[in-house]
XYZ file of C-alpha atoms in Angstrom:
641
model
C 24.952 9.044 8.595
C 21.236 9.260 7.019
C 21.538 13.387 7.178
C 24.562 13.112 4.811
C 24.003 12.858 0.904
C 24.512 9.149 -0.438
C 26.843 8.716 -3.213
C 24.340 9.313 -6.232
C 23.009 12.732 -4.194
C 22.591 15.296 -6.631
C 22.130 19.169 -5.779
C 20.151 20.628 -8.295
C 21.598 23.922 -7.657
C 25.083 22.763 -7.569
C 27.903 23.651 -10.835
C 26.382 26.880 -12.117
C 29.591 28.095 -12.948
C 29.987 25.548 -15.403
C 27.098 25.192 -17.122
C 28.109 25.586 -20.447
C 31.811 24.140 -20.115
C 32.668 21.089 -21.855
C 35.149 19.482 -20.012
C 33.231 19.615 -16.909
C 29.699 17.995 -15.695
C 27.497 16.798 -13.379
C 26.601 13.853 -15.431
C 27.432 12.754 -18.266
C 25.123 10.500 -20.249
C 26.616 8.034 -23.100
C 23.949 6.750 -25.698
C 21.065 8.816 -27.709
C 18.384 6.456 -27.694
C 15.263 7.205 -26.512
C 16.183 6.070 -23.393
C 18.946 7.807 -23.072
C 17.897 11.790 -23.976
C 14.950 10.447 -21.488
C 17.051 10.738 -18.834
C 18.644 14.105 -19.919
C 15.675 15.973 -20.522
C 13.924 14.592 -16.893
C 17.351 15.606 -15.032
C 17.516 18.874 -17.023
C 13.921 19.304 -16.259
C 14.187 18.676 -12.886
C 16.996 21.364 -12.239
C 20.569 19.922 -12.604
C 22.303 22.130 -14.298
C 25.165 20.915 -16.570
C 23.962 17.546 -17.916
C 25.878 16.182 -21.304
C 24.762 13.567 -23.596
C 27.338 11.789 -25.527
C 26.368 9.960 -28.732
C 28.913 7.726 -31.035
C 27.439 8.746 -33.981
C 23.580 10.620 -34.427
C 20.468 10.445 -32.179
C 18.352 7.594 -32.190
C 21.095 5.549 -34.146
C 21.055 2.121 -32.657
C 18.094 0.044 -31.981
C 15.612 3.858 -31.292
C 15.495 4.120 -35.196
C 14.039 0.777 -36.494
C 11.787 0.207 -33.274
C 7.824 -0.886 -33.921
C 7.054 1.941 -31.403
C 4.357 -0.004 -29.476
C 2.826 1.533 -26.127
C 1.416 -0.426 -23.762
C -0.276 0.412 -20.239
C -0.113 -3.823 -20.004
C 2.678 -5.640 -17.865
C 2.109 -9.407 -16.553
C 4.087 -7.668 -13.152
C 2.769 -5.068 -10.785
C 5.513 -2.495 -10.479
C 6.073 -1.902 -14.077
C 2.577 -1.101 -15.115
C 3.582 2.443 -13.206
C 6.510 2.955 -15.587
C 4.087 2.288 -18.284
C 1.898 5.251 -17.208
C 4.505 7.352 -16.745
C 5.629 6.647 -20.296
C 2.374 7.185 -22.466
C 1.277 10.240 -20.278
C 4.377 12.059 -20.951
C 4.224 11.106 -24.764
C 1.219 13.794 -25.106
C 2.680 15.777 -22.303
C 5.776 16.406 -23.866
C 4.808 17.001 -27.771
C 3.051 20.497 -26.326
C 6.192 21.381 -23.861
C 8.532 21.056 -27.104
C 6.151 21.747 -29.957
C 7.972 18.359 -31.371
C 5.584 16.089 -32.548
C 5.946 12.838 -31.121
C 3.513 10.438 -33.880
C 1.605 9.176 -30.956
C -1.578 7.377 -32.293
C -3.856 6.096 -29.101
C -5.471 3.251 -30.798
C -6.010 1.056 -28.263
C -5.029 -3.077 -28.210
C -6.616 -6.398 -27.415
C -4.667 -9.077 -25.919
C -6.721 -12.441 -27.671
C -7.459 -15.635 -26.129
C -8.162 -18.609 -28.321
C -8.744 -20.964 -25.271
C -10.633 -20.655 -22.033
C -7.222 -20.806 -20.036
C -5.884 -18.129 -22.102
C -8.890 -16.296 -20.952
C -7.769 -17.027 -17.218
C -4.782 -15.112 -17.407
C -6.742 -12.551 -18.212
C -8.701 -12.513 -15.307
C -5.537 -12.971 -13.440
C -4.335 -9.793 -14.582
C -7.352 -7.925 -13.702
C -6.936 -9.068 -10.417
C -3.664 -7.525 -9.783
C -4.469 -4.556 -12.230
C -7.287 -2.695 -9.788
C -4.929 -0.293 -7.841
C -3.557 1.081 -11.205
C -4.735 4.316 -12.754
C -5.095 2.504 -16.529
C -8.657 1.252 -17.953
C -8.382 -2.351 -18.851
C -11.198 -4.768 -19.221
C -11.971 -7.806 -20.661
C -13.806 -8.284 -23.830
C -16.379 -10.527 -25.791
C -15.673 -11.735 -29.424
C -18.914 -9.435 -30.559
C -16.688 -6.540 -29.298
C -13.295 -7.265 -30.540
C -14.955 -7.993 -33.930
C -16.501 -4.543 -33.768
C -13.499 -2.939 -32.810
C -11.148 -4.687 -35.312
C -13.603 -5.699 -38.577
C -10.604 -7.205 -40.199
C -10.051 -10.130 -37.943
C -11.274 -13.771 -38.283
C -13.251 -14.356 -34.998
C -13.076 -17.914 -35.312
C -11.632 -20.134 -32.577
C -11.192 -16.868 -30.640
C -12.048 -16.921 -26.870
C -12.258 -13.385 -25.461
C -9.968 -10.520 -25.059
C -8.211 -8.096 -22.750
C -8.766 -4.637 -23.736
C -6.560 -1.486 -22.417
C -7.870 1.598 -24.388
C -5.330 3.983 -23.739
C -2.321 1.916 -25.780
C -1.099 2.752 -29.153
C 2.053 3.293 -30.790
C 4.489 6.589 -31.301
C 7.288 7.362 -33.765
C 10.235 6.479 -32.302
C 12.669 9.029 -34.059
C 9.921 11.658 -32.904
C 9.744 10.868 -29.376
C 13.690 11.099 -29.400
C 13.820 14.217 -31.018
C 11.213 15.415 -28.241
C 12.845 14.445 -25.057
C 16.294 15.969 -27.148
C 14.508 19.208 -28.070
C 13.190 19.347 -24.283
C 16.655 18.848 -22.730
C 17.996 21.223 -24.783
C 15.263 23.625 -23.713
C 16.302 23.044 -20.292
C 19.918 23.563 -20.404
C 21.265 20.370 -21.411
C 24.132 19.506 -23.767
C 24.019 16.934 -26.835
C 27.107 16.009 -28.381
C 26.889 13.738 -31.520
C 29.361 12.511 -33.584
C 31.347 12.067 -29.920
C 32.337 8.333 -29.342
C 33.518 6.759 -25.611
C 36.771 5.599 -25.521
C 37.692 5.180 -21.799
C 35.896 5.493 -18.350
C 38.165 6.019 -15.315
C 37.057 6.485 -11.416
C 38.728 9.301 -9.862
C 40.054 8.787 -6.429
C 37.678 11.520 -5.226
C 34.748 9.172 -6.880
C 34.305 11.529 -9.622
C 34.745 10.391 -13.116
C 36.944 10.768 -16.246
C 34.972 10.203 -19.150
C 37.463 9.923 -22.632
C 36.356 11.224 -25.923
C 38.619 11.874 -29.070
C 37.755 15.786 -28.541
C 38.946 15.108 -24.965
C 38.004 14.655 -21.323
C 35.264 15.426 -19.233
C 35.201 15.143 -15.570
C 31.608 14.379 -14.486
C 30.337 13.540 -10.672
C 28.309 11.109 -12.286
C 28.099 8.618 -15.417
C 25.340 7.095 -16.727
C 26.052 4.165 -19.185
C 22.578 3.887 -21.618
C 24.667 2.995 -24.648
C 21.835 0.701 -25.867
C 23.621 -2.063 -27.711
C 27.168 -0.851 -26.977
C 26.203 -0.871 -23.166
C 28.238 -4.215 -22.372
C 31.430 -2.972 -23.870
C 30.933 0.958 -22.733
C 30.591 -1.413 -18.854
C 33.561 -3.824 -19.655
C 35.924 0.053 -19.354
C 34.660 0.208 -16.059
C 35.003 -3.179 -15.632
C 32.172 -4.001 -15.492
C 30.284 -7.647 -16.972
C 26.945 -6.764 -18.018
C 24.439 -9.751 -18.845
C 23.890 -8.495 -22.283
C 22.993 -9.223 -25.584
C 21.532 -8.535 -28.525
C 18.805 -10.745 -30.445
C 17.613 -10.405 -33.957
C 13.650 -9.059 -34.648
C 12.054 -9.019 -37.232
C 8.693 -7.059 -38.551
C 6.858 -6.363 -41.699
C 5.030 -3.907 -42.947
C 2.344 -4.359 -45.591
C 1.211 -2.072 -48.794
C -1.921 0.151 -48.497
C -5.036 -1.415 -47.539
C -7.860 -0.404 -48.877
C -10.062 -1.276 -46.011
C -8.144 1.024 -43.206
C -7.964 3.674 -45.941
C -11.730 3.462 -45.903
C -12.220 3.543 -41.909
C -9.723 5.858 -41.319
C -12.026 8.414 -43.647
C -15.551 6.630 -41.272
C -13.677 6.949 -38.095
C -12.113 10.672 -37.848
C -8.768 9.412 -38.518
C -9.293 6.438 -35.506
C -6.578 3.424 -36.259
C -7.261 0.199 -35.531
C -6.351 -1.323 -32.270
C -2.858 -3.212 -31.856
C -3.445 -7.059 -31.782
C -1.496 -9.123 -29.360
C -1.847 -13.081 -30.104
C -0.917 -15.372 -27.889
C -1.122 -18.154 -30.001
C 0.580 -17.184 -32.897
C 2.977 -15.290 -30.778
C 3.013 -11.804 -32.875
C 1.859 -8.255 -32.605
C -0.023 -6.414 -35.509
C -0.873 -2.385 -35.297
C -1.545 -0.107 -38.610
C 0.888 1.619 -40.146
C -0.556 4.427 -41.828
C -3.482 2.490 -44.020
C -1.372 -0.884 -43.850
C -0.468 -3.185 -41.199
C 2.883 -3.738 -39.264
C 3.282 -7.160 -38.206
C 6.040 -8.042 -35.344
C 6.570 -12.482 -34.900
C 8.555 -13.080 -31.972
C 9.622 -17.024 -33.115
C 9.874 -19.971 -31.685
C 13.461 -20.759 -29.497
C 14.480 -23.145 -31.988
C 14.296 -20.000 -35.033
C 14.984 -17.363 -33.070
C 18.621 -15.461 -33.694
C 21.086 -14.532 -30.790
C 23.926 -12.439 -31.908
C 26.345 -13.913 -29.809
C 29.424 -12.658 -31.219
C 28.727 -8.822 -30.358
C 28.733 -10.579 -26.774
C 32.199 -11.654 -27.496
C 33.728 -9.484 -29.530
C 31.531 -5.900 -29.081
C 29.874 -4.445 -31.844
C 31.131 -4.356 -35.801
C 33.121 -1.020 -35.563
C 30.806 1.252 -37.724
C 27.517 -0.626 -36.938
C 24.742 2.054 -35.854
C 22.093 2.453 -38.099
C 22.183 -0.829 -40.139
C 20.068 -3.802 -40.135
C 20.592 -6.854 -40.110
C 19.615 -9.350 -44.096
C 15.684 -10.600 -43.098
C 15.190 -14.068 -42.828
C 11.747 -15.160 -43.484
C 11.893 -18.238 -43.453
C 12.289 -18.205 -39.608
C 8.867 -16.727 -39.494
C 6.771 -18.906 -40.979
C 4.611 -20.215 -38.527
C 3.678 -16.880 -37.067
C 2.787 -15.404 -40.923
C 0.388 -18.887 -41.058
C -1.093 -17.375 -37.703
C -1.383 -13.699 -38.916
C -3.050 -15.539 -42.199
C -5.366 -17.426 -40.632
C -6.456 -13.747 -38.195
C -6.387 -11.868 -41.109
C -7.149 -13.011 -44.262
C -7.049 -10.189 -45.959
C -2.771 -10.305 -45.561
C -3.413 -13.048 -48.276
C -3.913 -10.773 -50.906
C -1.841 -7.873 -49.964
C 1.808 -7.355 -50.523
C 4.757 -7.010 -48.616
C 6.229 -3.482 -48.331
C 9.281 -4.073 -46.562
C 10.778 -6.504 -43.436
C 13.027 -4.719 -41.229
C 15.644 -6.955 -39.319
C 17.124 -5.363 -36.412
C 19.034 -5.450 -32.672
C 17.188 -5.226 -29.852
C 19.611 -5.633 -26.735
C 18.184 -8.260 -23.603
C 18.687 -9.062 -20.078
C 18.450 -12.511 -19.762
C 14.492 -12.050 -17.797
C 14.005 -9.029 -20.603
C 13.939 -6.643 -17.945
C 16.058 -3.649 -18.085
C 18.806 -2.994 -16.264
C 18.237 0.625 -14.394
C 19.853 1.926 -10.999
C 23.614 1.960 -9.597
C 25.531 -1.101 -9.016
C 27.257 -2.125 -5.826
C 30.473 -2.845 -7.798
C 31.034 1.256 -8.225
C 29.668 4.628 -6.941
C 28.445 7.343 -8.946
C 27.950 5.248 -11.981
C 24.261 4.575 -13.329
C 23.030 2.256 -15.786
C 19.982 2.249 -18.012
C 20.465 -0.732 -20.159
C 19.138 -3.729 -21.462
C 15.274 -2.497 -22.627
C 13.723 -4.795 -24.280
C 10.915 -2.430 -24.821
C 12.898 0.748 -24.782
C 10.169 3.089 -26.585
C 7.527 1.821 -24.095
C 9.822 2.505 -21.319
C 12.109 5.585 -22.264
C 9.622 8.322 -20.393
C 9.428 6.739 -17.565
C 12.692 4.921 -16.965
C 14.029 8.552 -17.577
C 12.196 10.153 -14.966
C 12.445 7.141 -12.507
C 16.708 7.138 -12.571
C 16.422 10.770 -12.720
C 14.302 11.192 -9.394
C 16.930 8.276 -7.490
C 19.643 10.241 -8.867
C 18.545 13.377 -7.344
C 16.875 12.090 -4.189
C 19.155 9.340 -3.226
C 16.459 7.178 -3.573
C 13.544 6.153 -6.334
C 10.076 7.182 -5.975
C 9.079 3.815 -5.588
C 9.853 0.076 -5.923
C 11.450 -1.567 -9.374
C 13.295 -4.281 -7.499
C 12.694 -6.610 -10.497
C 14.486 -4.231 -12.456
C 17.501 -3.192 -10.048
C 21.146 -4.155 -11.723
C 22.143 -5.965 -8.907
C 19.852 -8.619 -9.398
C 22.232 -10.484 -11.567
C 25.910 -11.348 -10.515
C 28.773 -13.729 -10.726
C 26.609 -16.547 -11.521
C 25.125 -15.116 -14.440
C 27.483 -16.229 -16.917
C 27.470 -16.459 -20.918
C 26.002 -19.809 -20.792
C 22.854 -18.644 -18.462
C 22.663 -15.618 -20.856
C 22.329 -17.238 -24.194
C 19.992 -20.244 -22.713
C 17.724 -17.669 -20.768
C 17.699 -14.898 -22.843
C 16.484 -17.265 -26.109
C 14.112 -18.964 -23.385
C 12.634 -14.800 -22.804
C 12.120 -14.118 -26.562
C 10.881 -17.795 -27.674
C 8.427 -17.780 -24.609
C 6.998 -13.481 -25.218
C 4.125 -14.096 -25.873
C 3.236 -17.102 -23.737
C 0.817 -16.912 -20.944
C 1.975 -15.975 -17.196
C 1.605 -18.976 -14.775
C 1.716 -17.676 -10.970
C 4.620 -19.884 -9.428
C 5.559 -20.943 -12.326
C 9.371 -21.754 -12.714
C 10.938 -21.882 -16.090
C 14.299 -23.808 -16.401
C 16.690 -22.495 -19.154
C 20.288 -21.814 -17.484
C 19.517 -23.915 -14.568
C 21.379 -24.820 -12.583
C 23.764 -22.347 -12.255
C 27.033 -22.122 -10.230
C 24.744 -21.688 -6.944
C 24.050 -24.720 -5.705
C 24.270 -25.479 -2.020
C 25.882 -28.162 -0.300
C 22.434 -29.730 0.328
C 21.260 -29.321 -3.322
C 22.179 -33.420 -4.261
C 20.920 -34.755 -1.253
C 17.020 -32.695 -1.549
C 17.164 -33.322 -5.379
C 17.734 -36.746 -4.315
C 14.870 -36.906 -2.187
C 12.093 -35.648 -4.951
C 12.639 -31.825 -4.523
C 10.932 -29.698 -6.637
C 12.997 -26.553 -6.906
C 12.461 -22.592 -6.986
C 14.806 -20.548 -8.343
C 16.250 -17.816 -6.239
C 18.992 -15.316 -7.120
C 20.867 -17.740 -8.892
C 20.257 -20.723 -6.352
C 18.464 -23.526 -6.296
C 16.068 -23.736 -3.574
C 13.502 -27.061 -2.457
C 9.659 -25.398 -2.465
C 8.167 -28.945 -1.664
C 9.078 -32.415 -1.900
C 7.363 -34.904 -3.987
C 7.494 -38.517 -3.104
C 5.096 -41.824 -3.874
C 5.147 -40.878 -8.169
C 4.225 -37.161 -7.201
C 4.431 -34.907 -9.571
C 6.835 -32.125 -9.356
C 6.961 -30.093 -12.804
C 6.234 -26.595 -12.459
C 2.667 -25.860 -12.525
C 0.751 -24.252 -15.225
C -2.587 -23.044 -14.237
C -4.565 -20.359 -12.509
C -6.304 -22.628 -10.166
C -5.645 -24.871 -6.802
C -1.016 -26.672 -7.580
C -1.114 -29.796 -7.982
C 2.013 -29.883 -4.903
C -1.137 -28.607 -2.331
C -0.955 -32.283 -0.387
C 2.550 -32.342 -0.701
C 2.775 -28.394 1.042
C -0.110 -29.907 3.559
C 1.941 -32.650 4.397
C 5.228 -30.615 5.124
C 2.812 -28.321 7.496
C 1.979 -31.318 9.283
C 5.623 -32.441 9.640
C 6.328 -29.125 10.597
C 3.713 -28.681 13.380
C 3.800 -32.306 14.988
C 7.176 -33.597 14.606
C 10.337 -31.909 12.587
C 11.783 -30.543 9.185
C 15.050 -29.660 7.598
C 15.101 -26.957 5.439
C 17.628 -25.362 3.069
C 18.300 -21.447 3.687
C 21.502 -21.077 2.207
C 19.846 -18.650 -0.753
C 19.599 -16.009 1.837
C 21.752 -12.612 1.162
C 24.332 -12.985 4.427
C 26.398 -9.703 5.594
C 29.003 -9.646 8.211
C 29.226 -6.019 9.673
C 32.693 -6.040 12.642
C 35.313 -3.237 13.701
C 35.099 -0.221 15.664
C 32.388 1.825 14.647
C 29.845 -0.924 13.594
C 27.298 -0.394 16.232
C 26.589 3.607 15.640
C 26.967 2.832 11.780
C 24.319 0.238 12.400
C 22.407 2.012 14.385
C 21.975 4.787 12.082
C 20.797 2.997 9.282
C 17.730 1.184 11.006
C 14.966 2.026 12.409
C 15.183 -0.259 15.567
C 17.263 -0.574 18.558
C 19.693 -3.176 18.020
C 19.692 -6.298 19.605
C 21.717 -6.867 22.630
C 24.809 -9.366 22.176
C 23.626 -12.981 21.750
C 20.541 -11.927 20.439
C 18.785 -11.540 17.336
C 16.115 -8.563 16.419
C 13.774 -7.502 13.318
C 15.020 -4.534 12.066
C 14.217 -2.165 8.790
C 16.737 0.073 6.709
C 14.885 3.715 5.919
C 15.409 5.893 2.894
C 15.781 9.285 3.373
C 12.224 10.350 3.109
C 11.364 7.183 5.437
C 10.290 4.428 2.965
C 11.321 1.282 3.920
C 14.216 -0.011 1.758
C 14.530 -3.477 3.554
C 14.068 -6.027 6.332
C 17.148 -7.269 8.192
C 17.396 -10.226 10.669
C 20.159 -9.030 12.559
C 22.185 -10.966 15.140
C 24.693 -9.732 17.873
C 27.878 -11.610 18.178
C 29.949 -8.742 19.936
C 30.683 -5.432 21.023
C 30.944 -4.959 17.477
C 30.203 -7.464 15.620
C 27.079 -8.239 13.367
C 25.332 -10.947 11.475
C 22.734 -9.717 9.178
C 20.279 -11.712 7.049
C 18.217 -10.646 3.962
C 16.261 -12.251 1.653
C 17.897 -13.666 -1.826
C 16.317 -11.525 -4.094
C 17.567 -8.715 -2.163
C 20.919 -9.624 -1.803
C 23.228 -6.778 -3.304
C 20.168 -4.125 -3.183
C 20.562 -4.416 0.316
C 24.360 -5.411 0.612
C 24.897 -1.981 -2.199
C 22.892 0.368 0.205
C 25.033 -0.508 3.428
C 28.265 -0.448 1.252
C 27.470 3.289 -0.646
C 26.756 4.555 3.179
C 29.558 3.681 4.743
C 31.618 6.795 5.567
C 35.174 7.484 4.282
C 37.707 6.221 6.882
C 35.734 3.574 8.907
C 37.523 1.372 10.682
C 34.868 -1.538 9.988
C 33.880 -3.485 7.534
C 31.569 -5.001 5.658
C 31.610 -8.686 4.152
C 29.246 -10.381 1.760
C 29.448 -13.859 2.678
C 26.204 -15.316 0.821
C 28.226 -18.119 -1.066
C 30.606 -18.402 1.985
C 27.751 -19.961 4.345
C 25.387 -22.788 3.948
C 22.342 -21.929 6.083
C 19.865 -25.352 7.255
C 16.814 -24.333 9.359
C 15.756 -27.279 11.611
C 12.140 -26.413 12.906
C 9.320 -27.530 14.469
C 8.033 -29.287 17.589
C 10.755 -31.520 18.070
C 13.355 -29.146 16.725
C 15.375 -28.334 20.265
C 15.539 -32.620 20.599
C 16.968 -33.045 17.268
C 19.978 -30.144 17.950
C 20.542 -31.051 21.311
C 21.812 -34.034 20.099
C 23.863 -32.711 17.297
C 25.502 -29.884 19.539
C 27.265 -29.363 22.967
C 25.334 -26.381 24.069
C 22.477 -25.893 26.072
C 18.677 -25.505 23.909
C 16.198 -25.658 26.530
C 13.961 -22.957 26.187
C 15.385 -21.682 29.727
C 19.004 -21.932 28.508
C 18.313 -20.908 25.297
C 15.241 -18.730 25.043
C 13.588 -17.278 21.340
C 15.334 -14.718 19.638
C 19.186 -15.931 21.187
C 21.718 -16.473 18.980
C 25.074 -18.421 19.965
C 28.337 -19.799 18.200
């Protein structure tokens, strides 16, 4: 089955014959963001040959238009500092390949610190930026004060400096990656709304505009703020919504106008403040200044969630409120004095759509085939180069070029419901600019739906939980007036002697612990086995017994781990782990061939999973069952009903 293209395979040499017709494609893109004609001009690019891009009403129209345009090499995560790269590289790339000028100024930005904990997470983050191709480096005061003259160094701790960030114009960048899909061979219609979505039987699908159809192999929904209601056609639920930010940008200042001249034209660097919880970068010789308030002040539009978007809404704002942003202006005040005595030019007000974690939203979806989303940014302008090269390479390859699991659809499901939206999305924006605690568990939304049948009974007994997937999951009991808050600080958890004392349970006597999180697959019918088979890279385990086993990509990445278990001829148990749950459950699913005679079951919510383990763990079940558990009788790696 792995020599066969996946659903989501595209041939880049496939459809020449209709190239230029309208009512056919190969994929069909709906939004014009910069997201969205991102991912037209990388597929174009790349060689497929009849892409379309559908906008409602004119490029960029939406949240593209009104965006601050920060670029930042920075992520508190790993994977997404790549993406980052990817981004800013091609911003400078691009404006020769098109001749469109993109507004990119490389300025630079300091992240400040105002206490020597701040200044921790800094170090943290060098520590898990080393592998990655971007300069960064922390900073004294005596530096940041040279680089940024403006700012009032008092109470200021240190800095984290990344040299290659700046800021673009957003309509320019969009007008780039249009001009460059264009030059490739790809299609922009504006003006050209979505009014249906239909899957054809043959998995193809029917995309409805009022100028009429077009049959596409495969859909991508980057609709921006219209991406929810563009999903609810396909019936789809997307955990989406828009919030309300604010920024202001200040009259001419005579000061930049000055260093400008002294520095060749050099900008300022951006400013990120943790404390006052804002961005500043110049604007031409002003300053733009970006708050991201408090979760009390902050502004959810929750009745686009409801109801979809004001018919007519694309490139309005929303009325200012300034009054919701006083604290930060005190902040900006109080860094830059100077802001005293200078006017405001304008505030823009505008949507920005978010994913309850921020994150966006990019990959297929194990609810339908050939159907893509690239949704929920946060930080589209910082993202749009290389999100649209990353869905373009999975789209072509059957596979990305590497791992965004963070960012993969299917993280979110059922459980993620309009109460866990609103609560976790206003907990995302309030907490933006607050520092990054390893371990750290924050707690709007919770508890969801997922609880397991053991959740009363551990919370009863002092458990201080993780949150997995949706679930609810013990990471260490606290008992005797232990603590068990979630910890905030860079250095030895206060839980260490409670985790030390579960070790020693573990090793000299015996524990309980709740599993049920776990992603759970049943796999039974003729054909399971050499379906199976094919899609790991191990021999499978012999009935009554359990093996290790990985699922390969195509090129022979691993894609995941799987504890599977034999309990017939042809009959699996497979276990994954929660955060993987419908990445791994989508990947089976999408391979199975037409016409099998097996099937596949999620049954993560049907099962409750306890692990009893340690020394005395064979005593303890022999008890509670009939069978056999000697380690004759029932030896390591068996598995029986």
């Amino acid at each position: 089955f792995l020599s066969s293209k996946p659903n989501g395979f595209l041939d880049k040499h496939e459809s020449v014959e209709t190239r230029h017709a309208k009512d056919n494609a190969d994929v069909v893109i709906i939004g014009g963001g910069c997201v969205g004609t991102s991912v037209a001009y990388h597929l174009a690019k790349f060689g497929v040959k009849n892409v379309v891009l559908l906008e409602k009403t004119e490029l960029t129209a939406g949240s593209t238009w009104h965006a601050a345009g920060l670029t930042t090499y920075y992520h508190p995560g790993i994977n997404l500092r790549k993406l980052h790269w990817e981004s800013i590289k091609l911003f400078a790339s691009i404006e020769k390949e098109t001749d469109q000028e993109v507004g990119f100024h490389s300025t630079g930005s300091v992240r400040l610190a105002h206490s020597k904990e701040h200044f921790n997470e800094f170090k943290y983050m060098m520590t898990r930026h080393q592998w990655h191709e971007a300069n960064q480096q922390l900073v004294d005061t005596d530096t940041i004060h040279q680089m940024h003259p403006l700012l009032n160094m008092e109470g200021i701790y240190g800095g984290l400096y990344t040299p290659g960030d700046g800021h673009t114009d957003p309509y320019s960048l969009t007008m780039a990656f249009a001009k460059g899909a264009r030059m490739y061979g790809a299609t922009l219609l504006q003006d050209t709304p979505v009014t249906g979505t239909k899957q054809r039987a043959d998995g193809t699908w029917e995309v409805d505009t009022p100028s009429g159809k077009i049959n596409t192999k495969q859909l991508v929904n980057a609709a921006g703020f219209h991406a929810r209601e563009l999903g609810q056609m396909a019936g789809l639920n997307l955990p989406l919504v828009p919030i309300h930010h604010q920024y202001l940008v200040s009259a001419s200042i005579p000061f930049l106008e000055n260093w400008q001249k002294n520095e060749g034209g050099r900008q300022v660097p951006a400013i990120r403040d943790l404390r006052g919880s804002y961005y500043v970068r110049q604007e031409r010789t002003g300053l733009l200044i970006g708050p991201y308030e408090g979760q009390d002040k902050m502004k959810i539009q929750e009745d686009w969630y409801d109801n979809g978007v004001p018919k007519g809404f694309g490139k309005e704002l929303y009325e200012s409120d300034l009054d919701r942003l006083d604290k930060c202006i005190e902040h900006v005040m109080d860094l830059l004095p100077i802001i005293q005595e200078t006017d405001i030019q304008s505030v823009i007000a505008g949507p920005i759509t978010y994913s309850p974690d921020i994150l966006p939203m990019m990959g297929p979806t194990h609810h339908l085939t050939n159907y893509w989303l690239a949704v929920g940014f946060g930080y589209g302008i910082a993202h749009s180069g290389g999100a649209g090269r990353y869905l373009a390479r999975w789209m072509m390859n059957g596979e990305p070029d590497y791992d965004l699991i963070e960012c993969d659809p299917d993280r979110y499901s059922t459980w993620t419901d309009r109460k866990f939206l609103m609560e976790k999305a206003r907990e995302s924006y309030g907490m933006n600019t607050t520092p990054a605690f390893p371990k750290e568990e924050r707690w709007a939304g919770r508890p969801t739906e997922r609880v397991s049948g053991a959740y009363e009974e551990t919370k009863a007994r002092g458990a201080a939980f993780g949150f997995h997937a949706g679930w609810e999951q013990p990471h260490f009991f606290a008992t005797n007036g232990e603590r068990k808050d979630t910890p905030v600080c860079y250095t030895r958890k206060h839980y260490h002697d409670a985790v030390g004392r579960e070790v020693d349970l573990i090793l000299n006597g015996v524990g309980v612990a709740d599993l049920t999180p776990f992603g759970k697959f049943i796999l039974e019918g003729p054909g399971a086995t050499k379906f199976l088979s094919s899609m790991v890279a191990n021999t499978l385990p012999k009935q009554n017994r359990v093996n290790i086993s990985h699922m390969l990509t195509h090129n022979g990445k691993v894609y995941a781990e799987l504890t599977i278990s034999r309990l017939g001829k042809d009959r699996y148990y497979m276990v994954t782990g929660s955060g993987s749950e419908l990445h791994d459950y989508r990947w089976l699913k999408h391979h199975i061939p037409e016409g099998a005679e097996f099937k596949l079951r999620n049954v993560t919510e049907e099962m409750g999973v306890l692990a009893v383990t340690g020394k005395y763990s064979r005593d303890v079940m022999t008890k509670l069952t009939d069978s056999a558990l000697s380690h004759v009788e029932f030896p390591f790696w068996n598995v029986v009903k």
